[in-house]
């Protein structure tokens, strides 16, 4: 006997239907009638379907087997506190006439419902992006009837430590109040101020910069980041490994087979560094496969491809990643509500690029926002706009300290961005070590904050030759050099050190009567002038206090901007040693303005 229902869900097996974030709504009961639709009950029908309901990805209900002439089955489940409901119509190996129906499907409640706030944990690439406008752009709110009420959202944030915050979203709509708190992390902000190492270039960017990531539901976002992390760590030198496999359920992540192609598409379009995913340009289903368990993806695999008919480029992946980061990084600071992800369409004009290519604009994908490219001042896309140069500062007690001197504004935006407010207590009565908070507000509304350790000295003096010991068989000389500041040569008083395999490249300084030492260093101009071989320079500088290593700087190239080192806490140290390592024969370093402090 047939029964008609005015509402329901037709879901041809195999199918999976998910409802997320239910706990925030406050529903009590899920109910439905499950069975085979009249259209699937033909004379030669081989319909055979089982209905399953998962609550928070755990099996809570399994129906009997439903062939073509079976009666519908009433389902009613307690869902108090449940965040996810998944409805699966299982085709039991064959989907002929498996016209599954969830009729009169309902979510019921006893108490008043609340608006829903839809947001997940946030990662920002820089504290410069920590603004209310950016935080609100990453959240959605819906009324109890499903209306988008995101424009009514407000938010606030509270600093927990140097890089983490709690962000609280609040909405009061139709006299119904909802509040939700998520974690926010400033991720690897220092990576743009230091030379990248191999591990840093293999890490995902902060999730804020991935446009596609924010179009996915919460559970798929987890799969996105785990998959991306695994892909970035692929060993392209290993020709025997032709795929990367990620175990989702082992990491308590549950997504559906239909999510696999979307996941691959968003990752490959968001992240230029995974160019080696097999045939990513040729469609969603090329080079991605998965296994299932209990109706969810268990493992997902991505094939790796070199674009020329075989697997794997045998190249220095770290260099490829570093180049990509350098290009992408310059766009980080320019991300705004009307802009796309930094990795695509940079050289093209806004929306037209996405209309022409179909990226993020077809099928169930959300359309790209309009990119006001022509009206955007590209100088504001330089990263960082401003930075607090050091977390440790050595100063003289007698000198007046201007906190603004600790803040550097990018030269490309010095006519566009100014400091509107700066606070830092620099009132020191005696010599010693102090920790003070430096807070900076820029004219575009962004804020910087950093804890600065001040080493306050009473006197300073130039290092003199009588305080140093140079080994006889060495390329170390008490001679002025020329350092590279990133754009030009800078002549400074000091000494030169060159690493040669059969010579000792070190110098010892008597620091018995001193508390601290500072010096600038870079490859010397004499190496940069050797145009045939200068590019081979790749030195390491190590500082020792009484034979204990206290600082190390690696990969110093022929045009690495000079660095400044402050070695503090020398009160109980008698000898400071500086050593230069290198093997190219082009590793001569200039050390400028060596200074001792008491």
Coordinates of C-alpha atoms in Angstrom, one line a residue:
X1 CA 0.0 0.0 0.0
X2 CA 1.4 3.4 -1.0
X3 CA 1.3 6.5 1.1
X4 CA 2.1 10.0 -0.2
X5 CA 4.0 12.6 1.8
X6 CA 4.0 16.3 1.0
X7 CA 7.7 16.6 1.9
X8 CA 10.7 14.3 2.0
X9 CA 14.1 13.6 0.4
X10 CA 14.5 11.4 -2.7
X11 CA 18.1 9.9 -2.4
X12 CA 18.9 7.3 -5.0
X13 CA 21.2 4.7 -3.4
X14 CA 24.1 4.9 -2.9
X15 CA 23.7 8.4 -1.3
X16 CA 24.8 10.2 1.9
X17 CA 23.1 13.3 3.3
X18 CA 24.7 15.3 6.1
X19 CA 23.5 17.9 8.6
X20 CA 26.3 19.7 10.5
X21 CA 26.4 22.0 13.5
X22 CA 23.1 20.7 14.9
X23 CA 24.1 21.0 18.5
X24 CA 24.1 24.8 18.3
X25 CA 20.4 24.7 17.2
X26 CA 19.1 22.7 20.1
X27 CA 17.1 20.0 18.3
X28 CA 15.8 17.0 20.4
X29 CA 14.5 14.4 17.9
X30 CA 15.1 13.2 14.3
X31 CA 12.3 11.3 12.6
X32 CA 11.5 10.0 9.1
X33 CA 9.8 7.3 7.1
X34 CA 12.3 5.3 5.1
X35 CA 11.4 3.1 2.1
X36 CA 11.5 2.6 -1.7
X37 CA 9.7 5.2 -3.9
X38 CA 6.8 4.1 -6.1
X39 CA 9.0 4.6 -9.2
X40 CA 11.4 1.9 -8.0
X41 CA 8.7 -0.7 -7.6
X42 CA 8.4 -1.8 -11.2
X43 CA 7.7 -5.5 -12.2
X44 CA 11.3 -6.3 -12.9
X45 CA 12.7 -4.1 -10.1
X46 CA 15.7 -5.5 -8.3
X47 CA 15.6 -2.7 -5.6
X48 CA 17.5 -3.6 -2.4
X49 CA 18.3 -0.8 0.0
X50 CA 19.3 -0.5 3.6
X51 CA 18.9 2.8 5.5
X52 CA 21.5 3.8 8.0
X53 CA 21.6 6.8 10.4
X54 CA 24.9 8.0 11.9
X55 CA 25.0 10.4 14.9
X56 CA 28.3 12.2 15.2
X57 CA 29.7 9.6 12.7
X58 CA 28.7 6.6 14.9
X59 CA 26.1 4.1 13.6
X60 CA 22.9 4.7 15.5
X61 CA 20.3 3.0 13.3
X62 CA 20.2 0.3 10.6
X63 CA 16.9 -0.6 8.9
X64 CA 15.9 -3.9 7.5
X65 CA 16.6 -4.7 3.9
X66 CA 14.1 -2.9 1.6
X67 CA 13.3 -4.7 -1.7
X68 CA 10.7 -3.2 -4.1
X69 CA 7.6 -4.4 -2.3
X70 CA 8.7 -3.7 1.3
X71 CA 6.7 -1.4 3.7
X72 CA 8.1 1.9 4.8
X73 CA 9.9 2.0 8.1
X74 CA 9.5 4.6 10.9
X75 CA 12.7 6.0 12.3
X76 CA 12.8 8.2 15.4
X77 CA 16.1 9.0 17.3
X78 CA 17.0 11.2 20.2
X79 CA 19.6 13.7 19.0
X80 CA 20.0 15.9 22.1
X81 CA 23.6 17.3 22.0
X82 CA 24.3 15.7 18.6
X83 CA 26.3 17.8 16.2
X84 CA 26.2 15.8 13.0
X85 CA 23.5 13.5 11.4
X86 CA 24.4 11.5 8.4
X87 CA 21.6 9.7 6.4
X88 CA 22.9 6.9 4.2
X89 CA 20.9 4.9 1.7
X90 CA 23.1 1.8 1.0
X91 CA 22.7 0.1 -2.4
X92 CA 23.9 -3.2 -1.1
X93 CA 26.2 -3.7 -4.1
X94 CA 23.7 -2.8 -6.9
X95 CA 21.7 0.3 -7.3
X96 CA 19.1 -0.8 -9.9
X97 CA 15.8 0.9 -9.0
X98 CA 17.2 1.8 -5.5
X99 CA 14.9 4.9 -5.4
X100 CA 15.4 5.6 -1.7
X101 CA 13.2 8.1 0.1
X102 CA 13.4 9.7 3.5
X103 CA 9.8 10.8 3.8
X104 CA 8.5 13.4 6.2
X105 CA 12.1 13.9 7.5
X106 CA 12.0 16.2 10.6
X107 CA 14.1 17.8 13.2
X108 CA 12.0 18.5 16.3
X109 CA 12.6 20.5 19.4
X110 CA 11.0 21.1 22.8
X111 CA 12.8 24.2 23.8
X112 CA 13.4 27.5 21.9
X113 CA 15.8 27.3 19.0
X114 CA 18.7 29.7 18.6
X115 CA 20.4 31.2 15.6
X116 CA 23.3 29.2 14.2
X117 CA 26.9 30.6 14.0
X118 CA 29.0 28.7 11.5
X119 CA 32.7 29.2 12.0
X120 CA 35.8 27.1 12.7
X121 CA 39.2 27.7 14.2
X122 CA 41.1 30.5 12.4
X123 CA 44.7 30.8 11.4
X124 CA 46.1 34.2 10.2
X125 CA 49.4 34.7 8.4
X126 CA 50.1 37.9 10.3
X127 CA 48.8 40.0 13.1
X128 CA 48.2 42.7 10.5
X129 CA 45.1 40.7 9.4
X130 CA 43.7 40.6 12.9
X131 CA 40.8 43.0 12.3
X132 CA 37.1 42.7 13.1
X133 CA 36.2 43.0 9.4
X134 CA 38.4 40.0 8.5
X135 CA 37.1 37.9 11.4
X136 CA 33.5 38.6 10.5
X137 CA 34.2 37.6 6.9
X138 CA 35.1 34.1 8.0
X139 CA 31.8 33.4 9.8
X140 CA 28.2 32.8 8.8
X141 CA 25.0 33.1 10.8
X142 CA 21.6 31.7 10.1
X143 CA 18.2 32.2 11.7
X144 CA 16.1 29.2 12.9
X145 CA 14.3 29.3 9.5
X146 CA 17.6 29.2 7.6
X147 CA 17.8 32.8 6.6
X148 CA 21.4 34.2 6.2
X149 CA 21.7 36.8 9.0
X150 CA 25.5 37.1 8.9
X151 CA 25.2 40.9 8.7
X152 CA 24.0 40.9 12.3
X153 CA 27.1 39.2 13.6
X154 CA 29.6 41.0 16.0
X155 CA 32.8 39.6 17.4
X156 CA 35.5 40.4 19.9
X157 CA 38.9 38.8 20.6
X158 CA 41.1 38.3 23.6
X159 CA 44.9 37.7 23.5
X160 CA 46.0 34.5 25.3
X161 CA 49.8 34.7 24.5
X162 CA 52.2 35.9 21.8
X163 CA 50.4 34.1 19.0
X164 CA 47.0 32.8 20.1
X165 CA 43.6 34.5 20.7
X166 CA 40.1 33.6 21.7
X167 CA 37.5 35.0 19.2
X168 CA 33.9 35.2 20.4
X169 CA 31.1 35.7 17.9
X170 CA 27.8 37.0 19.1
X171 CA 24.4 37.5 17.5
X172 CA 21.0 38.7 18.8
X173 CA 18.3 38.1 16.2
X174 CA 14.6 38.1 16.8
X175 CA 15.3 38.1 20.5
X176 CA 17.2 34.9 20.2
X177 CA 20.9 35.0 21.3
X178 CA 23.8 32.8 20.3
X179 CA 27.5 33.1 21.2
X180 CA 30.3 30.9 19.9
X181 CA 34.1 31.0 20.7
X182 CA 36.8 29.6 18.5
X183 CA 40.6 29.6 18.7
X184 CA 42.7 32.0 16.5
X185 CA 46.4 31.4 15.8
X186 CA 48.9 33.8 14.2
X187 CA 50.8 31.2 12.2
X188 CA 54.5 31.5 11.5
X189 CA 54.6 35.2 11.3
X190 CA 58.3 35.2 11.6
X191 CA 58.8 33.0 8.5
X192 CA 58.7 36.2 6.3
X193 CA 61.4 37.9 8.4
X194 CA 63.9 35.1 8.4
X195 CA 65.4 32.8 5.8
X196 CA 63.2 29.8 5.3
X197 CA 64.5 26.4 6.3
X198 CA 63.4 23.1 4.7
X199 CA 60.8 22.4 7.3
X200 CA 59.2 25.8 7.0
X201 CA 58.7 25.7 3.3
X202 CA 56.8 22.4 3.6
X203 CA 54.1 23.7 6.0
X204 CA 50.7 25.0 4.9
X205 CA 50.0 28.7 5.0
X206 CA 47.6 30.0 7.5
X207 CA 44.1 28.8 6.6
X208 CA 42.9 32.5 6.2
X209 CA 44.6 32.7 2.8
X210 CA 43.0 29.7 1.3
X211 CA 39.8 30.8 -0.4
X212 CA 38.5 27.3 -1.2
X213 CA 39.0 26.1 2.4
X214 CA 36.4 28.5 3.6
X215 CA 33.9 27.3 1.1
X216 CA 33.9 23.8 2.6
X217 CA 31.8 22.5 5.5
X218 CA 33.7 22.0 8.8
X219 CA 34.5 18.3 8.6
X220 CA 35.9 18.7 5.0
X221 CA 38.1 21.6 6.2
X222 CA 39.8 19.1 8.6
X223 CA 40.4 16.7 5.7
X224 CA 41.7 19.6 3.6
X225 CA 44.4 20.6 6.0
X226 CA 45.5 17.0 6.8
X227 CA 45.7 16.2 3.1
X228 CA 47.6 19.4 2.2
X229 CA 50.1 18.9 5.0
X230 CA 50.8 15.4 3.7
X231 CA 51.2 16.6 0.1
X232 CA 53.6 19.3 1.0
X233 CA 55.8 16.7 2.7
X234 CA 56.0 14.5 -0.4
X235 CA 59.5 13.3 -1.2
X236 CA 59.9 14.0 -4.9
X237 CA 63.3 12.4 -4.9
X238 CA 61.7 9.0 -4.1
X239 CA 60.7 7.5 -7.5
X240 CA 59.1 4.5 -5.9
X241 CA 56.4 6.5 -4.2
X242 CA 53.8 7.6 -6.7
X243 CA 51.0 8.6 -4.4
X244 CA 50.3 10.2 -1.1
X245 CA 47.7 8.4 1.1
X246 CA 46.0 10.1 4.0
X247 CA 44.1 8.1 6.7
X248 CA 41.1 10.3 7.6
X249 CA 39.2 8.1 10.0
X250 CA 42.4 7.3 11.9
X251 CA 42.5 11.0 12.6
X252 CA 38.8 11.1 13.5
X253 CA 37.8 12.8 10.3
X254 CA 34.6 11.7 8.5
X255 CA 33.8 12.8 5.0
X256 CA 31.8 11.3 2.2
X257 CA 32.8 9.8 -1.2
X258 CA 31.3 12.7 -3.0
X259 CA 33.7 15.0 -1.1
X260 CA 36.8 13.5 -2.6
X261 CA 36.8 15.3 -5.9
X262 CA 35.8 18.6 -4.4
X263 CA 38.6 18.2 -1.8
X264 CA 41.2 17.6 -4.5
X265 CA 39.9 20.5 -6.6
X266 CA 40.1 23.1 -3.8
X267 CA 43.5 22.0 -2.6
X268 CA 45.0 22.1 -6.1
X269 CA 43.4 25.5 -7.0
X270 CA 44.3 27.0 -3.6
X271 CA 47.9 25.9 -3.2
X272 CA 50.4 26.4 -6.0
X273 CA 53.0 24.2 -4.3
X274 CA 51.1 21.0 -5.0
X275 CA 51.5 21.4 -8.7
X276 CA 52.6 17.7 -8.8
X277 CA 49.1 16.3 -8.1
X278 CA 48.3 13.9 -11.0
X279 CA 46.4 15.6 -13.9
X280 CA 44.9 18.2 -11.5
X281 CA 44.1 20.4 -14.5
X282 CA 42.1 17.7 -16.3
X283 CA 39.2 17.3 -13.9
X284 CA 38.2 16.5 -10.3
X285 CA 38.4 12.7 -10.6
X286 CA 41.8 12.3 -12.2
X287 CA 44.4 11.0 -9.8
X288 CA 42.3 10.8 -6.7
X289 CA 41.0 7.6 -5.1
X290 CA 39.7 6.4 -1.8
X291 CA 38.6 3.5 0.4
X292 CA 35.5 3.6 2.5
X293 CA 34.5 2.2 5.9
X294 CA 30.9 2.5 7.3
X295 CA 29.9 4.7 4.4
X296 CA 32.6 7.3 5.0
X297 CA 36.0 7.8 3.3
X298 CA 38.6 5.9 5.3
X299 CA 41.7 6.7 3.3
X300 CA 42.2 9.1 0.4
X301 CA 45.1 8.9 -2.1
X302 CA 46.5 11.5 -4.4
X303 CA 48.6 10.4 -7.4
X304 CA 51.8 12.4 -8.1
X305 CA 52.6 13.5 -11.6
X306 CA 55.4 15.4 -13.4
X307 CA 53.3 16.7 -16.2
X308 CA 55.2 14.8 -18.9
X309 CA 53.8 11.3 -18.8
X310 CA 55.6 9.9 -15.8
X311 CA 55.7 10.3 -12.0
X312 CA 57.8 12.8 -10.1
X313 CA 60.1 15.6 -11.0
X314 CA 63.6 14.8 -9.5
X315 CA 64.3 18.3 -8.4
X316 CA 65.0 20.4 -5.3
X317 CA 61.5 20.7 -4.0
X318 CA 62.6 23.0 -1.2
X319 CA 63.8 25.6 -3.8
X320 CA 60.4 25.2 -5.6
X321 CA 58.5 25.8 -2.4
X322 CA 60.7 28.7 -1.4
X323 CA 60.1 30.4 -4.8
X324 CA 56.4 29.9 -4.5
X325 CA 56.4 31.3 -0.9
X326 CA 58.3 34.4 -2.1
X327 CA 55.7 35.1 -4.8
X328 CA 52.7 34.3 -2.7
X329 CA 54.0 36.1 0.4
X330 CA 54.0 39.5 -1.3
X331 CA 50.3 39.2 -1.6
X332 CA 49.4 38.2 2.0
X333 CA 49.0 41.7 3.4
X334 CA 46.7 42.7 0.6
X335 CA 44.0 40.1 1.3
X336 CA 40.7 41.8 1.9
X337 CA 37.0 41.0 1.8
X338 CA 36.7 41.6 -2.0
X339 CA 39.9 39.8 -3.0
X340 CA 40.6 36.1 -3.9
X341 CA 43.3 33.8 -2.7
X342 CA 46.8 35.0 -3.4
X343 CA 48.0 32.1 -5.5
X344 CA 45.8 32.5 -8.6
X345 CA 44.9 35.2 -11.1
X346 CA 47.4 37.7 -9.7
X347 CA 48.4 39.0 -13.2
X348 CA 44.8 39.0 -14.5
X349 CA 41.9 41.3 -13.9
X350 CA 39.6 40.1 -11.2
X351 CA 36.4 38.3 -11.9
X352 CA 37.0 37.8 -15.6
X353 CA 39.8 35.4 -14.9
X354 CA 37.5 33.2 -12.8
X355 CA 34.7 33.5 -15.3
X356 CA 37.0 32.3 -18.1
X357 CA 38.6 29.5 -16.2
X358 CA 35.6 28.3 -14.1
X359 CA 37.7 28.2 -11.0
X360 CA 35.3 28.1 -8.0
X361 CA 32.4 29.2 -10.1
X362 CA 30.7 26.0 -11.5
X363 CA 28.3 23.5 -10.0
X364 CA 28.0 23.6 -6.3
X365 CA 31.0 25.8 -5.8
X366 CA 30.4 29.3 -4.4
X367 CA 31.1 32.1 -6.9
X368 CA 34.2 34.1 -6.4
X369 CA 33.8 37.6 -4.9
X370 CA 34.5 40.5 -7.1
X371 CA 38.2 41.5 -7.2
X372 CA 38.6 45.2 -7.5
X373 CA 42.0 44.9 -9.0
X374 CA 42.2 48.1 -10.9
X375 CA 41.3 50.2 -7.9
X376 CA 43.7 48.5 -5.5
X377 CA 47.1 50.1 -4.7
X378 CA 49.5 47.2 -5.2
X379 CA 52.1 48.8 -2.9
X380 CA 49.8 47.8 -0.1
X381 CA 50.3 44.2 -1.1
X382 CA 53.9 44.2 0.0
X383 CA 54.5 42.0 3.0
X384 CA 55.0 42.9 5.8
X385 CA 53.7 46.5 5.9
X386 CA 55.6 47.0 9.1
X387 CA 57.4 44.9 11.5
X388 CA 59.0 45.1 15.0
X389 CA 62.6 44.4 14.1
X390 CA 63.8 42.5 17.1
X391 CA 62.5 40.9 20.3
X392 CA 65.8 41.7 22.1
X393 CA 67.4 45.1 22.2
X394 CA 70.7 46.2 23.7
X395 CA 70.7 49.9 24.7
X396 CA 72.8 52.3 26.7
X397 CA 71.4 53.8 29.9
X398 CA 72.5 57.3 29.0
X399 CA 70.9 57.2 25.5
X400 CA 67.3 58.4 24.9
X401 CA 65.3 55.4 23.5
X402 CA 62.7 56.2 20.9
X403 CA 60.3 53.2 20.6
X404 CA 59.5 54.2 17.0
X405 CA 63.0 53.2 16.1
X406 CA 62.1 49.6 16.8
X407 CA 59.4 49.6 14.2
X408 CA 60.3 49.3 10.5
X409 CA 57.7 50.3 7.8
X410 CA 58.2 48.7 4.4
X411 CA 59.8 51.2 2.1
X412 CA 57.1 50.5 -0.6
X413 CA 54.4 51.8 1.7
X414 CA 56.2 54.5 3.7
X415 CA 54.1 57.2 1.9
X416 CA 50.9 55.3 2.6
X417 CA 51.2 53.9 6.1
X418 CA 52.2 55.8 9.2
X419 CA 52.4 55.0 12.9
X420 CA 49.5 56.7 14.7
X421 CA 50.2 55.4 18.2
X422 CA 53.1 53.7 19.9
X423 CA 53.5 52.8 23.6
X424 CA 56.4 51.3 25.4
X425 CA 57.9 52.0 28.8
X426 CA 61.6 52.8 28.2
X427 CA 62.3 54.5 31.5
X428 CA 65.3 52.6 32.9
X429 CA 66.9 53.8 36.1
X430 CA 69.8 51.3 36.3
X431 CA 71.6 48.9 34.1
X432 CA 70.1 45.4 33.8
X433 CA 67.6 43.2 31.9
X434 CA 64.0 44.3 31.5
X435 CA 61.0 43.0 29.6
X436 CA 58.5 45.6 28.2
X437 CA 55.5 45.4 25.9
X438 CA 55.6 47.4 22.7
X439 CA 52.2 48.3 21.2
X440 CA 51.9 49.9 17.8
X441 CA 48.9 51.2 15.8
X442 CA 49.2 51.9 12.1
X443 CA 47.1 54.4 10.1
X444 CA 45.3 51.6 8.3
X445 CA 43.9 50.3 11.7
X446 CA 46.3 47.3 12.0
X447 CA 48.0 46.7 15.3
X448 CA 51.4 45.2 16.2
X449 CA 52.4 44.0 19.7
X450 CA 55.6 42.4 20.9
X451 CA 57.4 41.7 24.2
X452 CA 60.8 43.3 24.0
X453 CA 63.7 42.3 26.2
X454 CA 65.9 45.3 26.9
X455 CA 69.5 44.7 27.9
X456 CA 70.4 48.0 29.4
X457 CA 74.2 48.7 29.4
X458 CA 76.1 51.5 31.2
X459 CA 78.9 51.8 28.6
X460 CA 79.9 50.6 25.2
X461 CA 83.2 50.5 23.3
X462 CA 84.6 49.3 19.9
X463 CA 86.3 46.0 19.9
X464 CA 90.0 46.6 19.7
X465 CA 92.7 44.3 18.2
X466 CA 94.4 43.7 21.5
X467 CA 91.4 41.8 22.8
X468 CA 91.3 39.2 20.0
X469 CA 93.3 36.1 19.2
X470 CA 93.7 34.9 15.6
X471 CA 95.1 31.5 14.8
X472 CA 98.3 31.6 12.8
X473 CA 97.1 29.3 10.0
X474 CA 93.9 31.2 9.0
X475 CA 92.2 33.6 6.6
X476 CA 91.1 35.8 9.5
X477 CA 92.2 39.4 9.2
X478 CA 91.7 42.6 11.3
X479 CA 90.6 44.5 8.2
X480 CA 87.6 46.6 7.2
X481 CA 85.0 45.0 4.9
X482 CA 81.9 45.8 2.9
X483 CA 78.6 44.3 3.9
X484 CA 75.4 44.0 1.9
X485 CA 72.3 45.6 3.4
X486 CA 69.8 44.1 0.9
X487 CA 70.1 46.8 -1.7
X488 CA 73.6 48.3 -1.6
X489 CA 77.1 48.0 -0.1
X490 CA 77.9 49.3 3.4
X491 CA 81.5 49.8 4.4
X492 CA 82.1 49.1 8.1
X493 CA 85.1 48.8 10.4
X494 CA 85.8 45.3 11.7
X495 CA 87.5 42.1 10.5
X496 CA 87.2 39.5 7.7
X497 CA 87.0 35.7 8.1
X498 CA 87.1 33.1 5.3
X499 CA 86.5 29.4 5.5
X500 CA 89.0 27.3 3.5
X501 CA 89.3 23.6 4.0
X502 CA 93.0 23.6 5.1
X503 CA 92.8 26.8 7.2
X504 CA 91.3 27.6 10.6
X505 CA 88.5 30.2 10.3
X506 CA 87.9 31.4 13.8
X507 CA 88.6 34.3 16.1
X508 CA 88.6 34.5 19.9
X509 CA 87.6 37.6 21.9
X510 CA 88.5 38.3 25.6
X511 CA 85.2 39.3 27.2
X512 CA 86.2 38.9 30.8
X513 CA 85.2 42.5 31.8
X514 CA 82.1 42.7 29.5
X515 CA 78.4 41.9 29.7
X516 CA 77.5 41.8 26.0
X517 CA 78.8 41.8 22.4
X518 CA 77.3 42.9 19.1
X519 CA 78.4 42.7 15.5
X520 CA 77.0 42.9 11.9
X521 CA 78.0 40.3 9.3
X522 CA 77.4 39.3 5.7
X523 CA 79.4 37.9 2.7
X524 CA 82.1 40.5 1.9
X525 CA 82.1 42.6 -1.3
X526 CA 85.3 40.9 -2.5
X527 CA 83.2 37.8 -3.0
X528 CA 80.4 39.6 -4.8
X529 CA 83.0 41.2 -7.1
X530 CA 84.1 37.7 -8.1
X531 CA 81.3 37.4 -10.7
X532 CA 82.3 33.9 -11.9
X533 CA 82.0 32.3 -8.5
X534 CA 80.2 34.6 -6.1
X535 CA 76.9 32.7 -6.3
X536 CA 78.6 29.7 -4.6
X537 CA 78.9 31.4 -1.3
X538 CA 77.0 29.6 1.4
X539 CA 78.5 30.1 4.8
X540 CA 77.6 29.2 8.4
X541 CA 78.6 31.4 11.3
X542 CA 78.7 30.0 14.9
X543 CA 79.2 31.9 18.1
X544 CA 80.5 30.2 21.3
X545 CA 80.6 31.5 24.9
X546 CA 83.4 29.5 26.6
X547 CA 83.0 26.7 24.0
X548 CA 79.2 26.5 24.5
X549 CA 77.3 27.3 21.3
X550 CA 75.0 30.3 21.8
X551 CA 74.0 31.3 18.2
X552 CA 74.2 29.8 14.7
X553 CA 73.4 31.4 11.3
X554 CA 73.2 29.2 8.2
X555 CA 72.9 29.5 4.4
X556 CA 74.5 33.0 4.3
X557 CA 74.6 33.6 0.5
X558 CA 76.5 36.2 -1.6
X559 CA 73.5 38.7 -1.3
X560 CA 72.0 37.7 2.0
X561 CA 71.3 41.0 3.8
X562 CA 73.6 41.6 6.7
X563 CA 72.5 40.3 10.1
X564 CA 73.1 41.7 13.5
X565 CA 73.8 39.4 16.5
X566 CA 73.7 40.5 20.2
X567 CA 75.3 38.0 22.5
X568 CA 74.2 38.9 26.0
X569 CA 74.7 37.4 29.5
X570 CA 78.5 37.3 29.2
X571 CA 79.0 38.3 32.8
X572 CA 80.5 34.9 33.7
X573 CA 82.1 34.2 30.3
X574 CA 85.8 34.7 29.6
X575 CA 86.1 33.9 25.9
X576 CA 83.7 34.5 23.0
X577 CA 84.6 32.6 19.9
X578 CA 83.3 33.2 16.3
X579 CA 83.7 30.4 13.7
X580 CA 83.0 30.5 10.0
X581 CA 82.2 27.2 8.1
X582 CA 82.0 26.7 4.4
X583 CA 83.3 24.5 1.5
X584 CA 82.9 26.6 -1.7
X585 CA 86.0 28.7 -1.3
X586 CA 83.7 31.8 -1.6
X587 CA 82.8 32.0 2.0
X588 CA 84.6 35.2 3.1
X589 CA 82.5 37.2 5.6
X590 CA 82.8 40.8 6.7
X591 CA 82.1 41.5 10.4
X592 CA 81.3 45.2 10.9
X593 CA 81.1 47.4 14.0
X594 CA 82.1 44.8 16.6
X595 CA 81.1 46.4 20.0
X596 CA 81.5 45.4 23.6
X597 CA 79.2 46.5 26.4
X598 CA 79.4 46.8 30.2

